[in-house]
Short mmCIF file of C-alpha atoms in Angstrom, two decimals:
data_model
loop_
_atom_site.label_atom_id
_atom_site.label_comp_id
_atom_site.label_asym_id
_atom_site.label_seq_id
_atom_site.Cartn_x
_atom_site.Cartn_y
_atom_site.Cartn_z
CA UNK A 16 -0.78 -35.68 -20.28
CA UNK A 17 -2.61 -36.65 -23.83
CA UNK A 18 0.76 -36.56 -25.14
CA UNK A 19 2.59 -38.56 -22.54
CA UNK A 20 -0.25 -41.21 -22.79
CA UNK A 21 0.37 -41.51 -26.61
CA UNK A 22 4.07 -41.77 -25.88
CA UNK A 23 3.28 -44.81 -23.40
CA UNK A 24 1.15 -46.33 -25.92
CA UNK A 25 3.82 -46.22 -28.63
CA UNK A 26 6.16 -47.76 -26.03
CA UNK A 27 3.64 -50.83 -25.47
CA UNK A 28 3.46 -51.40 -29.12
CA UNK A 29 6.85 -50.88 -30.18
CA UNK A 30 9.01 -53.33 -32.07
CA UNK A 31 12.52 -53.66 -33.01
CA UNK A 32 12.41 -51.04 -35.80
CA UNK A 33 10.54 -48.54 -33.86
CA UNK A 34 12.61 -45.33 -32.94
CA UNK A 35 12.22 -44.87 -29.14
CA UNK A 36 14.44 -42.24 -28.30
CA UNK A 37 11.36 -39.58 -28.70
CA UNK A 38 9.12 -41.61 -26.87
CA UNK A 39 11.37 -41.91 -23.67
CA UNK A 40 12.24 -38.19 -24.02
CA UNK A 41 8.47 -37.33 -23.61
CA UNK A 42 7.99 -40.01 -20.73
CA UNK A 43 11.27 -39.38 -19.06
CA UNK A 44 10.38 -35.44 -19.43
CA UNK A 45 7.77 -35.35 -17.07
CA UNK A 46 9.43 -34.27 -13.68
CA UNK A 47 6.34 -32.19 -12.57
CA UNK A 48 3.02 -33.91 -13.13
CA UNK A 49 1.95 -36.38 -10.88
CA UNK A 50 0.92 -39.89 -12.91
CA UNK A 51 -0.21 -43.39 -11.74
CA UNK A 52 -0.57 -46.05 -14.07
CA UNK A 53 -2.85 -48.60 -13.40
CA UNK A 54 -4.28 -51.76 -14.81
CA UNK A 55 -7.93 -52.80 -15.69
CA UNK A 56 -8.01 -54.25 -12.19
CA UNK A 57 -6.89 -51.32 -10.45
CA UNK A 58 -3.66 -52.42 -9.79
CA UNK A 59 -0.39 -50.02 -9.84
CA UNK A 60 1.32 -50.37 -12.86
CA UNK A 61 3.91 -47.38 -12.51
CA UNK A 62 4.02 -44.08 -11.01
CA UNK A 63 6.07 -40.47 -11.23
CA UNK A 64 6.21 -37.37 -9.30
CA UNK A 65 4.34 -38.96 -6.46
CA UNK A 66 5.22 -37.04 -3.29
CA UNK A 67 5.04 -39.15 -0.11
CA UNK A 68 5.81 -38.30 3.56
CA UNK A 69 7.23 -40.99 5.75
CA UNK A 70 4.13 -42.45 7.32
CA UNK A 71 3.10 -43.34 3.45
CA UNK A 72 6.13 -44.30 2.51
CA UNK A 73 6.20 -47.09 4.64
CA UNK A 74 2.80 -48.79 2.65
CA UNK A 75 3.32 -46.93 -0.76
CA UNK A 76 2.06 -49.49 -3.07
CA UNK A 77 -1.44 -48.80 -1.11
CA UNK A 78 -1.01 -45.26 -0.68
CA UNK A 79 -0.33 -44.89 -4.48
CA UNK A 80 -3.35 -47.17 -5.34
CA UNK A 81 -5.65 -45.13 -3.31
CA UNK A 82 -4.39 -41.98 -4.80
CA UNK A 83 -4.98 -43.40 -8.46
CA UNK A 84 -8.73 -44.23 -7.53
CA UNK A 85 -9.32 -40.73 -6.27
CA UNK A 86 -8.19 -39.22 -9.39
CA UNK A 87 -9.89 -41.90 -11.62
CA UNK A 88 -12.96 -41.12 -9.54
CA UNK A 89 -12.29 -37.44 -10.39
CA UNK A 90 -12.37 -38.14 -13.77
CA UNK A 91 -8.54 -37.55 -14.23
CA UNK A 92 -7.43 -39.91 -16.53
CA UNK A 93 -6.80 -41.51 -19.98
CA UNK A 94 -7.47 -44.82 -21.31
CA UNK A 95 -4.89 -46.13 -23.69
CA UNK A 96 -5.39 -49.80 -25.15
CA UNK A 97 -3.07 -52.26 -24.98
CA UNK A 98 -3.60 -54.22 -28.21
CA UNK A 99 -5.25 -53.32 -31.59
CA UNK A 100 -8.97 -55.03 -29.96
CA UNK A 101 -11.02 -52.46 -27.53
CA UNK A 102 -12.24 -55.18 -25.49
CA UNK A 103 -13.22 -54.75 -21.92
CA UNK A 104 -10.48 -55.37 -19.40
CA UNK A 105 -7.52 -55.18 -22.37
CA UNK A 106 -6.25 -51.36 -21.73
CA UNK A 107 -4.62 -49.39 -19.03
CA UNK A 108 -5.47 -46.13 -16.70
CA UNK A 109 -3.12 -43.40 -16.98
CA UNK A 110 -4.51 -41.14 -13.86
CA UNK A 111 -2.98 -37.78 -13.72
CA UNK A 112 -3.10 -34.64 -11.03
CA UNK A 113 -2.45 -31.16 -11.49
CA UNK A 114 1.27 -30.04 -11.25
CA UNK A 115 2.52 -27.81 -8.38
CA UNK A 116 3.10 -25.02 -10.83
CA UNK A 117 -0.59 -25.27 -11.97
CA UNK A 118 -1.93 -25.39 -8.14
CA UNK A 119 0.09 -22.55 -7.45
CA UNK A 120 -1.30 -20.79 -10.66
CA UNK A 121 -4.77 -21.42 -9.39
CA UNK A 122 -4.10 -20.00 -5.71
CA UNK A 123 -2.47 -16.61 -7.27
CA UNK A 124 -5.79 -15.02 -7.91
CA UNK A 125 -6.82 -15.71 -3.95
CA UNK A 126 -3.34 -14.22 -2.92
CA UNK A 127 -3.81 -11.36 -5.13
CA UNK A 128 -7.38 -10.51 -3.73
CA UNK A 129 -6.08 -11.02 -0.32
CA UNK A 130 -3.30 -8.58 -0.75
CA UNK A 131 -5.58 -6.34 -2.53
CA UNK A 132 -8.12 -6.21 0.67
CA UNK A 133 -5.09 -5.53 2.87
CA UNK A 134 -4.32 -2.95 1.21
CA UNK A 135 -7.74 -1.59 1.06
CA UNK A 136 -8.46 -2.00 5.05
CA UNK A 137 -4.80 -0.39 5.79
CA UNK A 138 -6.19 2.95 3.27
CA UNK A 139 -9.59 2.75 5.46
CA UNK A 140 -7.70 2.46 8.17
CA UNK A 141 -5.12 5.21 7.69
CA UNK A 142 -8.33 7.55 6.56
CA UNK A 143 -10.45 6.65 9.79
CA UNK A 144 -7.36 7.60 11.63
CA UNK A 145 -6.64 10.76 9.93
CA UNK A 146 -10.06 11.56 10.13
CA UNK A 147 -9.94 10.85 14.08
CA UNK A 148 -6.55 12.78 14.34
CA UNK A 149 -8.12 15.95 12.41
CA UNK A 150 -11.23 15.87 14.97
CA UNK A 151 -9.37 15.35 17.94
CA UNK A 152 -7.08 18.54 16.95
CA UNK A 153 -10.62 21.02 16.58
CA UNK A 154 -11.60 19.68 20.00
CA UNK A 155 -7.87 20.34 21.71
CA UNK A 156 -8.10 23.82 19.45
CA UNK A 157 -11.45 24.74 20.73
CA UNK A 158 -10.48 23.62 24.55
CA UNK A 159 -7.29 25.92 24.20
CA UNK A 160 -9.05 28.86 22.55
CA UNK A 161 -11.88 28.56 25.50
CA UNK A 162 -9.09 28.65 28.14
CA UNK A 163 -7.56 31.67 26.28
CA UNK A 164 -11.11 33.49 26.19
CA UNK A 165 -11.75 32.85 29.88
CA UNK A 166 -8.54 33.90 30.92
CA UNK A 167 -9.06 37.92 30.77
CA UNK A 168 -12.93 37.98 32.22
CA UNK A 169 -11.70 35.88 35.09
CA UNK A 170 -8.59 38.03 35.55
CA UNK A 171 -11.27 40.69 36.03
CA UNK A 172 -13.57 39.10 38.24
CA UNK A 173 -10.70 38.46 40.64
CA UNK A 174 -9.86 41.82 40.96
CA UNK A 175 -13.55 43.09 41.51
CA UNK A 176 -13.78 40.20 44.29
CA UNK A 177 -10.77 41.54 45.86
CA UNK A 178 -12.13 45.38 45.98
CA UNK A 179 -15.37 44.00 47.34
CA UNK A 180 -13.66 42.32 50.15
CA UNK A 181 -11.94 45.34 50.93
CA UNK A 182 -14.85 47.42 50.77
CA UNK A 183 -17.52 44.86 52.25
CA UNK A 184 -15.46 42.59 54.51
CA UNK A 185 -18.28 41.54 56.35
CA UNK A 186 -20.34 40.25 53.30
CA UNK A 187 -21.26 36.76 53.57
CA UNK A 188 -21.56 36.56 49.86
CA UNK A 189 -18.53 37.66 48.88
CA UNK A 190 -16.52 34.22 49.90
CA UNK A 191 -18.98 32.40 48.01
CA UNK A 192 -18.68 34.81 44.96
CA UNK A 193 -14.63 34.25 45.41
CA UNK A 194 -15.30 30.22 45.56
CA UNK A 195 -17.02 30.53 42.50
CA UNK A 196 -14.55 32.67 40.34
CA UNK A 197 -11.56 30.32 41.85
CA UNK A 198 -13.82 27.27 40.32
CA UNK A 199 -13.74 29.21 37.09
CA UNK A 200 -9.97 29.80 37.46
CA UNK A 201 -9.97 26.13 37.98
CA UNK A 202 -11.90 25.21 34.67
CA UNK A 203 -9.97 27.21 32.38
CA UNK A 204 -6.85 25.50 33.57
CA UNK A 205 -8.43 22.43 32.73
CA UNK A 206 -9.32 23.43 29.44
CA UNK A 207 -5.64 24.50 28.76
CA UNK A 208 -4.11 21.43 29.86
CA UNK A 209 -6.04 19.46 27.15
CA UNK A 210 -3.81 18.87 24.44
CA UNK A 211 -0.42 19.19 26.18
CA UNK A 212 0.75 15.75 28.34
CA UNK A 213 0.52 16.64 31.88
CA UNK A 214 2.57 15.07 34.59
CA UNK A 215 1.12 13.23 36.98
CA UNK A 216 1.91 13.06 40.40
CA UNK A 217 1.10 10.49 43.22
CA UNK A 218 -2.20 11.58 44.63
CA UNK A 219 -4.98 10.27 47.04
CA UNK A 220 -8.04 8.96 45.22
CA UNK A 221 -10.02 9.18 48.09
CA UNK A 222 -9.31 12.58 48.05
CA UNK A 223 -10.15 13.56 44.50
CA UNK A 224 -13.56 11.66 44.89
CA UNK A 225 -14.42 13.68 48.09
CA UNK A 226 -13.63 16.83 46.57
CA UNK A 227 -16.00 16.08 43.72
CA UNK A 228 -18.57 14.70 46.05
CA UNK A 229 -18.59 18.00 48.05
CA UNK A 230 -18.83 19.89 44.91
CA UNK A 231 -21.47 17.87 43.65
CA UNK A 232 -23.77 18.09 47.06
CA UNK A 233 -23.38 21.75 47.07
CA UNK A 234 -24.47 22.12 43.33
CA UNK A 235 -27.39 19.81 43.13
CA UNK A 236 -30.85 19.47 44.30
CA UNK A 237 -31.39 17.99 47.79
CA UNK A 238 -33.37 15.30 45.57
CA UNK A 239 -30.47 14.04 44.52
CA UNK A 240 -28.48 11.58 46.78
CA UNK A 241 -24.85 10.84 46.72
CA UNK A 242 -23.51 7.67 48.39
CA UNK A 243 -19.80 6.99 48.34
CA UNK A 244 -18.41 3.74 48.79
CA UNK A 245 -14.72 4.43 49.43
CA UNK A 246 -12.32 2.14 51.47
CA UNK A 247 -10.89 3.37 54.74
CA UNK A 248 -7.13 2.58 53.10
CA UNK A 249 -5.86 5.72 51.19
CA UNK A 250 -5.33 4.74 47.74
CA UNK A 251 -2.40 6.54 45.91
CA UNK A 252 -2.55 6.56 42.12
CA UNK A 253 -0.34 8.49 39.49
CA UNK A 254 -2.40 11.50 38.04
CA UNK A 255 -3.17 14.83 37.46
CA UNK A 256 -5.82 15.64 40.17
CA UNK A 257 -7.42 18.64 38.59
CA UNK A 258 -7.89 16.83 35.38
CA UNK A 259 -9.12 13.76 37.06
CA UNK A 260 -11.41 15.45 39.17
CA UNK A 261 -12.94 16.89 35.76
CA UNK A 262 -13.69 13.46 34.26
CA UNK A 263 -15.58 12.36 37.48
CA UNK A 264 -17.40 15.61 37.60
CA UNK A 265 -18.56 15.22 34.39
CA UNK A 266 -19.99 11.44 35.13
CA UNK A 267 -21.84 12.91 37.91
CA UNK A 268 -23.43 15.87 36.12
CA UNK A 269 -24.46 13.27 33.25
CA UNK A 270 -25.89 11.18 35.93
CA UNK A 271 -27.93 14.12 37.30
CA UNK A 272 -29.10 15.20 34.17
CA UNK A 273 -30.06 11.49 33.01
CA UNK A 274 -32.25 11.53 36.58
CA UNK A 275 -33.71 14.61 35.59
CA UNK A 276 -32.78 16.12 38.96
CA UNK A 277 -33.85 13.43 41.34
CA UNK A 278 -32.46 10.22 42.08
CA UNK A 279 -29.46 8.42 43.52
CA UNK A 280 -25.55 8.55 42.54
CA UNK A 281 -23.20 5.67 43.76
CA UNK A 282 -19.73 6.33 43.25
CA UNK A 283 -17.27 3.37 44.22
CA UNK A 284 -13.53 2.76 44.87
CA UNK A 285 -11.61 -0.51 45.43
CA UNK A 286 -8.41 -2.34 44.17
CA UNK A 287 -8.91 -5.50 41.95
CA UNK A 288 -6.14 -7.28 40.04
CA UNK A 289 -3.47 -4.58 40.23
CA UNK A 290 -6.10 -1.92 39.28
CA UNK A 291 -7.92 0.86 40.90
CA UNK A 292 -11.50 0.66 39.75
CA UNK A 293 -13.94 3.96 39.99
CA UNK A 294 -17.40 3.40 39.58
CA UNK A 295 -20.27 6.05 38.91
CA UNK A 296 -23.64 4.27 39.08
CA UNK A 297 -26.99 6.39 38.59
CA UNK A 298 -30.68 5.27 38.15
CA UNK A 299 -31.47 7.53 35.54
CA UNK A 300 -33.25 6.85 32.21
CA UNK A 301 -30.03 4.61 30.55
CA UNK A 302 -28.60 4.75 27.63
CA UNK A 303 -30.05 3.08 24.46
CA UNK A 304 -27.68 0.13 23.30
CA UNK A 305 -27.28 1.74 19.91
CA UNK A 306 -25.89 4.69 21.49
CA UNK A 307 -23.28 3.33 23.69
CA UNK A 308 -20.90 2.90 21.24
CA UNK A 309 -21.00 6.39 20.38
CA UNK A 310 -21.13 8.10 23.69
CA UNK A 311 -17.36 9.10 23.45
CA UNK A 312 -17.30 10.52 20.11
CA UNK A 313 -16.74 14.09 20.11
CA UNK A 314 -19.93 16.18 18.83
CA UNK A 315 -22.60 13.09 19.91
CA UNK A 316 -24.76 13.72 22.51
CA UNK A 317 -28.63 12.91 23.30
CA UNK A 318 -29.22 16.01 25.30
CA UNK A 319 -31.07 19.12 23.67
CA UNK A 320 -28.34 21.17 24.45
CA UNK A 321 -24.72 20.17 24.72
CA UNK A 322 -21.71 20.02 22.78
CA UNK A 323 -21.16 16.59 23.15
CA UNK A 324 -17.66 17.12 24.30
CA UNK A 325 -17.74 16.01 28.09
CA UNK A 326 -17.32 12.31 27.21
CA UNK A 327 -14.83 12.52 24.69
CA UNK A 328 -12.44 14.59 26.80
CA UNK A 329 -13.06 12.37 29.57
CA UNK A 330 -11.63 9.61 27.80
CA UNK A 331 -8.79 11.54 26.62
CA UNK A 332 -7.90 12.38 29.89
CA UNK A 333 -8.27 8.98 31.11
CA UNK A 334 -6.84 6.92 28.45
CA UNK A 335 -4.30 9.29 26.89
CA UNK A 336 -2.97 11.15 29.82
CA UNK A 337 -3.34 8.25 32.46
CA UNK A 338 -3.18 5.25 30.31
CA UNK A 339 -6.28 3.91 32.01
CA UNK A 340 -9.65 2.99 30.60
CA UNK A 341 -13.22 4.55 30.73
CA UNK A 342 -16.27 2.74 29.51
CA UNK A 343 -19.90 1.88 30.19
CA UNK A 344 -20.06 -1.09 32.48
CA UNK A 345 -23.67 -1.61 32.04
CA UNK A 346 -27.14 0.13 31.20
CA UNK A 347 -30.40 -0.24 30.84
CA UNK A 348 -33.09 1.97 29.44
CA UNK A 349 -35.49 3.10 32.42
CA UNK A 350 -32.92 1.57 35.20
CA UNK A 351 -29.83 3.46 34.89
CA UNK A 352 -26.26 3.55 33.91
CA UNK A 353 -22.72 2.42 35.43
CA UNK A 354 -19.37 3.91 34.10
CA UNK A 355 -16.24 2.21 35.07
CA UNK A 356 -12.52 3.93 35.15
CA UNK A 357 -9.74 1.67 35.49
CA UNK A 358 -6.29 2.86 36.30
CA UNK A 359 -2.86 1.10 36.98
CA UNK A 360 -2.46 0.49 40.54
CA UNK A 361 0.50 2.28 42.16
CA UNK A 362 0.91 -0.33 44.53
#
C-alpha cells in the first residue's frame, strides 16, 4: 500500500515529461486490496475493490465514506501531500483494508486448530469406545462362564431332587427344594443369554411384574412391604420375559439393600406418550449425586460385597436387547430412590 500510495502521489504531481506507464500499472494492478482515497475534508475521491451488497449499493457514496472513516479510525491509512507544502488540509488519505487472501490466511490457524481438536476428540471417543467394548466383553464372558460352571451342579441337584421325590413323596420340603433348583436353572439361563441377542416375544408386562413381586415377597423380610400400582388392562410388550424379570428383580434387591431390610417398595406400571413406563421406588438411604452417573458402570458398587454387575447388566438388557431406557428418575440421600424403565409401547 505504501508503493500504491507513492504511485498515486507521483500521478498527482505528473507533468508532460513524466512516464506514467509504471505508475498506472501499479495503481491498476491492485485488484484485491480494498482502498478508499479521502480528501482532507473526509469526502471520497476514489475507491477500489469495495464489495457492496444490494442494500449498500443504493447509497454507495455514503457506505464508502463510512467505511473509509472506520479504516481511518483504525489507523489503516497513509497520508500523501498534494503539493510541495505540508500545510494542514493540503493532503489526501489513502485508507486501506486487509485483502481477502490476508484475511483467509489470518483465519487458517484457527481452522487448523479446530481440525486438530476434532481429530483429538474423535481419537478420545474411539479410545473410550474401545475401552467400553473391551469391558463389555469381559463382563459378557464372565456371565457366560458363570452359566457354564453352574450347569453341571444344577443338573446334579435336579437329579438328587428327583431321587428324593421318589424316596420321600410326602415330604413338604422337597417341593420347595425343587423350586429353588428351578430358580438356579433360570438364573443360569439368564446368564447364558447375556451377549447374544434374545428374540423378543409379545408378553404381558402385568404378569412379569406379578412374578417378580411374588418372588420378592417370598424371599424378603416381613418388614419390607411391596406395593404394586398395576392397571387392570393387560399391557403387552415385545420382550424376553426371563431377562426382563431379572432387571426388575435387581432393582428390587438393590432397594431392599438400600432400606437395610425394612421399608417400602412401590412398583408402578403405566402407559404415557407411546411408551410403557415401569418405576421402582424405595424409601431407603438414596444415592449420592456424584455416584448417580457411575451406578450403571460395570464394577462400580457402593456395597461392601458385590461385583457391581447387576445394574450394568440391567442397562444392557433394557437398552441393547429391548431398545428401551433405564435411568435414575430421582434420588435423595436419606429419603429414597426411584428407577424408571421406558419401553416402546406395542399398542
